[in-house]
PDB file of C-alpha atoms in Angstrom:
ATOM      1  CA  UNK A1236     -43.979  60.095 332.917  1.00 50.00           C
ATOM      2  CA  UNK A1237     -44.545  58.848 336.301  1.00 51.00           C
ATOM      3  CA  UNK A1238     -45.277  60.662 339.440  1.00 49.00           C
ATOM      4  CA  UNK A1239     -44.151  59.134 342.846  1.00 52.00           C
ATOM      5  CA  UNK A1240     -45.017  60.250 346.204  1.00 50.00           C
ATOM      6  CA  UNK A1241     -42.484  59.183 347.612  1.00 51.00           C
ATOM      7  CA  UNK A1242     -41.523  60.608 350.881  1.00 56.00           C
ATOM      8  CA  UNK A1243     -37.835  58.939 351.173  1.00 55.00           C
ATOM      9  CA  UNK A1244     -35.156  60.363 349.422  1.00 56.00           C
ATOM     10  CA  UNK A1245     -33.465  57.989 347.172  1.00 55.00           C
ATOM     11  CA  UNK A1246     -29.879  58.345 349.376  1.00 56.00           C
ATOM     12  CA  UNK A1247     -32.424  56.659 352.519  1.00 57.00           C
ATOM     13  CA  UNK A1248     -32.701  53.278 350.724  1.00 54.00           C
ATOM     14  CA  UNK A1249     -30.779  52.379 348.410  1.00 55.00           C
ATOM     15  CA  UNK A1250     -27.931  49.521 348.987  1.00 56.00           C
ATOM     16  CA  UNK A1251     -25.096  50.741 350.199  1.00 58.00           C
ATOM     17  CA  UNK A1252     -22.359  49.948 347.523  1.00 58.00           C
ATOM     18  CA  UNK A1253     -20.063  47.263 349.265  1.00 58.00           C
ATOM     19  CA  UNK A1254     -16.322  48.564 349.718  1.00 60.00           C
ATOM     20  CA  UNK A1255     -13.926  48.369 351.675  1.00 66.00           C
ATOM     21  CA  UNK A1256     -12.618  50.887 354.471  1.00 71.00           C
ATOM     22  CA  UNK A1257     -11.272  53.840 352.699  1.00 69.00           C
ATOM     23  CA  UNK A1258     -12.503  53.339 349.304  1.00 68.00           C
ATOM     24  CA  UNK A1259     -13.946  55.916 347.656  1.00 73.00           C
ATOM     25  CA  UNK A1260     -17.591  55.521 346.625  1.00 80.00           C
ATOM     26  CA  UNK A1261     -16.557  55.962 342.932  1.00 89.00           C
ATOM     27  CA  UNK A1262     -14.072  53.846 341.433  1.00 87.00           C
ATOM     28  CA  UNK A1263     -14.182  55.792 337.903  1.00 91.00           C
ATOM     29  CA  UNK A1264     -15.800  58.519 336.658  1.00 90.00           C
ATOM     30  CA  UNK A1265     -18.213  56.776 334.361  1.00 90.00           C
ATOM     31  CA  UNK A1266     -19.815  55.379 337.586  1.00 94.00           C
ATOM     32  CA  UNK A1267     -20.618  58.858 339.342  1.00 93.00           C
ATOM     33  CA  UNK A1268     -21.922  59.791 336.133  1.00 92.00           C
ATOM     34  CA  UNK A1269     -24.491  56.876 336.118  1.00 94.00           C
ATOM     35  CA  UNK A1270     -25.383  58.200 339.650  1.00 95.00           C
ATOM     36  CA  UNK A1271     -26.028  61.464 338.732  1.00 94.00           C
ATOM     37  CA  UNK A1272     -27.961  60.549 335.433  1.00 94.00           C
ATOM     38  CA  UNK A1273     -30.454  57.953 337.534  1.00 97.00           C
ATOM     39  CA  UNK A1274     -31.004  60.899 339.987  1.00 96.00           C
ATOM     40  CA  UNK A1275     -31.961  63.067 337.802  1.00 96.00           C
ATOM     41  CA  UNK A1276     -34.454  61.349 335.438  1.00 96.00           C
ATOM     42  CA  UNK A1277     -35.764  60.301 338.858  1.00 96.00           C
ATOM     43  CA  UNK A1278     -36.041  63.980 339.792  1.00 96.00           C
ATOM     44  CA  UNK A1279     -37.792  65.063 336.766  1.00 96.00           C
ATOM     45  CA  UNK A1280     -39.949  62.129 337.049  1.00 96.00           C
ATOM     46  CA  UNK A1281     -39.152  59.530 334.365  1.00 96.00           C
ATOM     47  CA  UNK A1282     -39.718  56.882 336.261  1.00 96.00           C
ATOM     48  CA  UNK A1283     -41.268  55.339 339.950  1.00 96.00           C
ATOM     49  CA  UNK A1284     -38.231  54.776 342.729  1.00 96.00           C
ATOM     50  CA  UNK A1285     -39.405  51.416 343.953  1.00 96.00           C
ATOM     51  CA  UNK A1286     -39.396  50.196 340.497  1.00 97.00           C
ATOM     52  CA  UNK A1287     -35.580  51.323 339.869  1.00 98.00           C
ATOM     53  CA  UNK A1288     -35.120  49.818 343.337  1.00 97.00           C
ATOM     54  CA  UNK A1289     -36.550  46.338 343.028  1.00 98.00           C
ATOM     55  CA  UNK A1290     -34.589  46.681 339.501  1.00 98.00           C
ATOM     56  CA  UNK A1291     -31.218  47.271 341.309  1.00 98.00           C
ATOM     57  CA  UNK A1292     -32.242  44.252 343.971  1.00 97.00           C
ATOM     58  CA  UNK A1293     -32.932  41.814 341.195  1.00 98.00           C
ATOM     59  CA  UNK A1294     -29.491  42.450 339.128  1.00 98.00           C
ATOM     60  CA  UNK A1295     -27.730  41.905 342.682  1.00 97.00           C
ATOM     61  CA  UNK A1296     -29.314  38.745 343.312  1.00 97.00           C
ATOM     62  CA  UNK A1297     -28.176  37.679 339.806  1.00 97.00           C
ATOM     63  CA  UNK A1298     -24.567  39.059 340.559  1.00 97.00           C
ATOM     64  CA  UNK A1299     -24.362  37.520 343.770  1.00 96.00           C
ATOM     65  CA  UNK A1300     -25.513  33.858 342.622  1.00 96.00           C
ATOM     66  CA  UNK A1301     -22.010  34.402 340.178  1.00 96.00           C
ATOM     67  CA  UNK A1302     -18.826  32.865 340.798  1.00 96.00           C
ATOM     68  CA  UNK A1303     -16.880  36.108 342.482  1.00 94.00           C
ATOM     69  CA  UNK A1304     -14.214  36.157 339.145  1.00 95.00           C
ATOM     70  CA  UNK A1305     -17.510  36.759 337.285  1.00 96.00           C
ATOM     71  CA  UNK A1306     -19.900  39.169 339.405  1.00 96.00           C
ATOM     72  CA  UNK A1307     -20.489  42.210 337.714  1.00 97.00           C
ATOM     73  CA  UNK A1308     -19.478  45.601 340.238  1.00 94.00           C
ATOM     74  CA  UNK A1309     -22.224  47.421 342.010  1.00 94.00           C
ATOM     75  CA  UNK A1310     -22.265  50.383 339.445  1.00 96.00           C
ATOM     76  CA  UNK A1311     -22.623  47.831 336.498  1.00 97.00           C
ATOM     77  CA  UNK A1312     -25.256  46.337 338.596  1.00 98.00           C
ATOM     78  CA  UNK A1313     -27.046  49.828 338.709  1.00 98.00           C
ATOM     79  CA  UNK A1314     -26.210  50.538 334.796  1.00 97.00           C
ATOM     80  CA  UNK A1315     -27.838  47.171 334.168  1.00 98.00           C
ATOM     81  CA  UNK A1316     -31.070  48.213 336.567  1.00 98.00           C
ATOM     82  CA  UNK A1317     -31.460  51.648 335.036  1.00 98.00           C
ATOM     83  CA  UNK A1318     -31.195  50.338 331.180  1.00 98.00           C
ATOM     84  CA  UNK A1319     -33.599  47.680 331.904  1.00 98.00           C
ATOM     85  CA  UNK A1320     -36.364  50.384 333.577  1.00 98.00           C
ATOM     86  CA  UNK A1321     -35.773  52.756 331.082  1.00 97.00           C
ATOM     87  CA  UNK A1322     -36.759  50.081 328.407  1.00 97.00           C
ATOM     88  CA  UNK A1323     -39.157  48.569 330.277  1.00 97.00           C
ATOM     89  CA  UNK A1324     -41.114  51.909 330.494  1.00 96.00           C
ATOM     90  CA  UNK A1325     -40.534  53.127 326.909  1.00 96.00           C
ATOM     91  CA  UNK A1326     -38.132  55.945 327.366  1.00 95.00           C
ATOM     92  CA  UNK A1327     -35.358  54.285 325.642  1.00 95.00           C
ATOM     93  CA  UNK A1328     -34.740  51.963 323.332  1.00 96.00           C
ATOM     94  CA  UNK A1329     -32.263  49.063 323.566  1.00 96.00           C
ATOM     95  CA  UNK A1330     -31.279  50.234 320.351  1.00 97.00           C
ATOM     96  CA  UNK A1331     -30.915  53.810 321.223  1.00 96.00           C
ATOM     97  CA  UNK A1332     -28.539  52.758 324.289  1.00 94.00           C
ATOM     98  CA  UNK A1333     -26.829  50.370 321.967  1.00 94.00           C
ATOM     99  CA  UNK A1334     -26.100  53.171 319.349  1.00 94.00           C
ATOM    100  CA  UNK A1335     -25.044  55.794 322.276  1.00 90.00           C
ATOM    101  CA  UNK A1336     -22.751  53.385 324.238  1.00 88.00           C
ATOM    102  CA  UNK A1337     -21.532  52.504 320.629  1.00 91.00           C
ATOM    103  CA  UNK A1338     -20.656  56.755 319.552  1.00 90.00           C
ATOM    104  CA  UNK A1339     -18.958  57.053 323.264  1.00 84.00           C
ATOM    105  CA  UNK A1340     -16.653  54.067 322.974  1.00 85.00           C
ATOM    106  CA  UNK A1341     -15.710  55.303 319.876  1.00 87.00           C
ATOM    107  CA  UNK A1342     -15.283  58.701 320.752  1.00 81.00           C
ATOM    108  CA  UNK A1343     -17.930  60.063 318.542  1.00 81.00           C
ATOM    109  CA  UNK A1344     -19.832  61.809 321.600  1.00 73.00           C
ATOM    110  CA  UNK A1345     -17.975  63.005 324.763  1.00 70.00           C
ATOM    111  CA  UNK A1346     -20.156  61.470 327.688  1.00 65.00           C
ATOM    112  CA  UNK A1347     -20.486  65.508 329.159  1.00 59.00           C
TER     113      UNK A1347
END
């Protein structure tokens, strides 16, 4: 596991999520659950900020160089970010998120 010494807290610098006035920060609960899970593997130290950071940078850059019809949303963004750290850093396997995604879609595991 990784320890960080970080001194910001994560809500300091990460993107803001762009919305318009009045929309809620959430658009479906799948997304504040993504939020909550990234906070708290960073909390118990699975992995460094800045990398999850410059993670969520890079799959922005990639969604903004997209046609608009085709840009994924910032959450799926995120989702993309997280999977590839966790990977990256050996905590996961592609396979393991795969198979998980797979048993919630189907209803096989509730996501709580």
């Amino acid at each position: 596991m990784v320890q960080s010494n970080l001194q910001i807290k994560p809500d300091e610098i990460l993107p803001e999520p762009r919305r318009t006035e009045n929309e809620p920060v959430f658009n479906s609960p799948w997304e504040a659950r993504i939020f909550a899970m990234t906070i708290n593997l960073y909390d118990k130290k699975f992995f460094d900020w800045e990398d999850f950071r410059q993670g969520l940078i890079a799959e922005i850059a990639v969604a903004d160089s997209l046609p608009e019809n085709e840009r994924p949303t910032y959450y799926e963004s995120w989702l993309a970010a997280l999977e590839k750290l966790l990977i990256k850093d050996g905590i996961l396997t592609k396979e393991q998120i795969d198979e998980r995604t797979k048993e919630l879609k189907e209803g096989i595991r509730k996501s709580c």
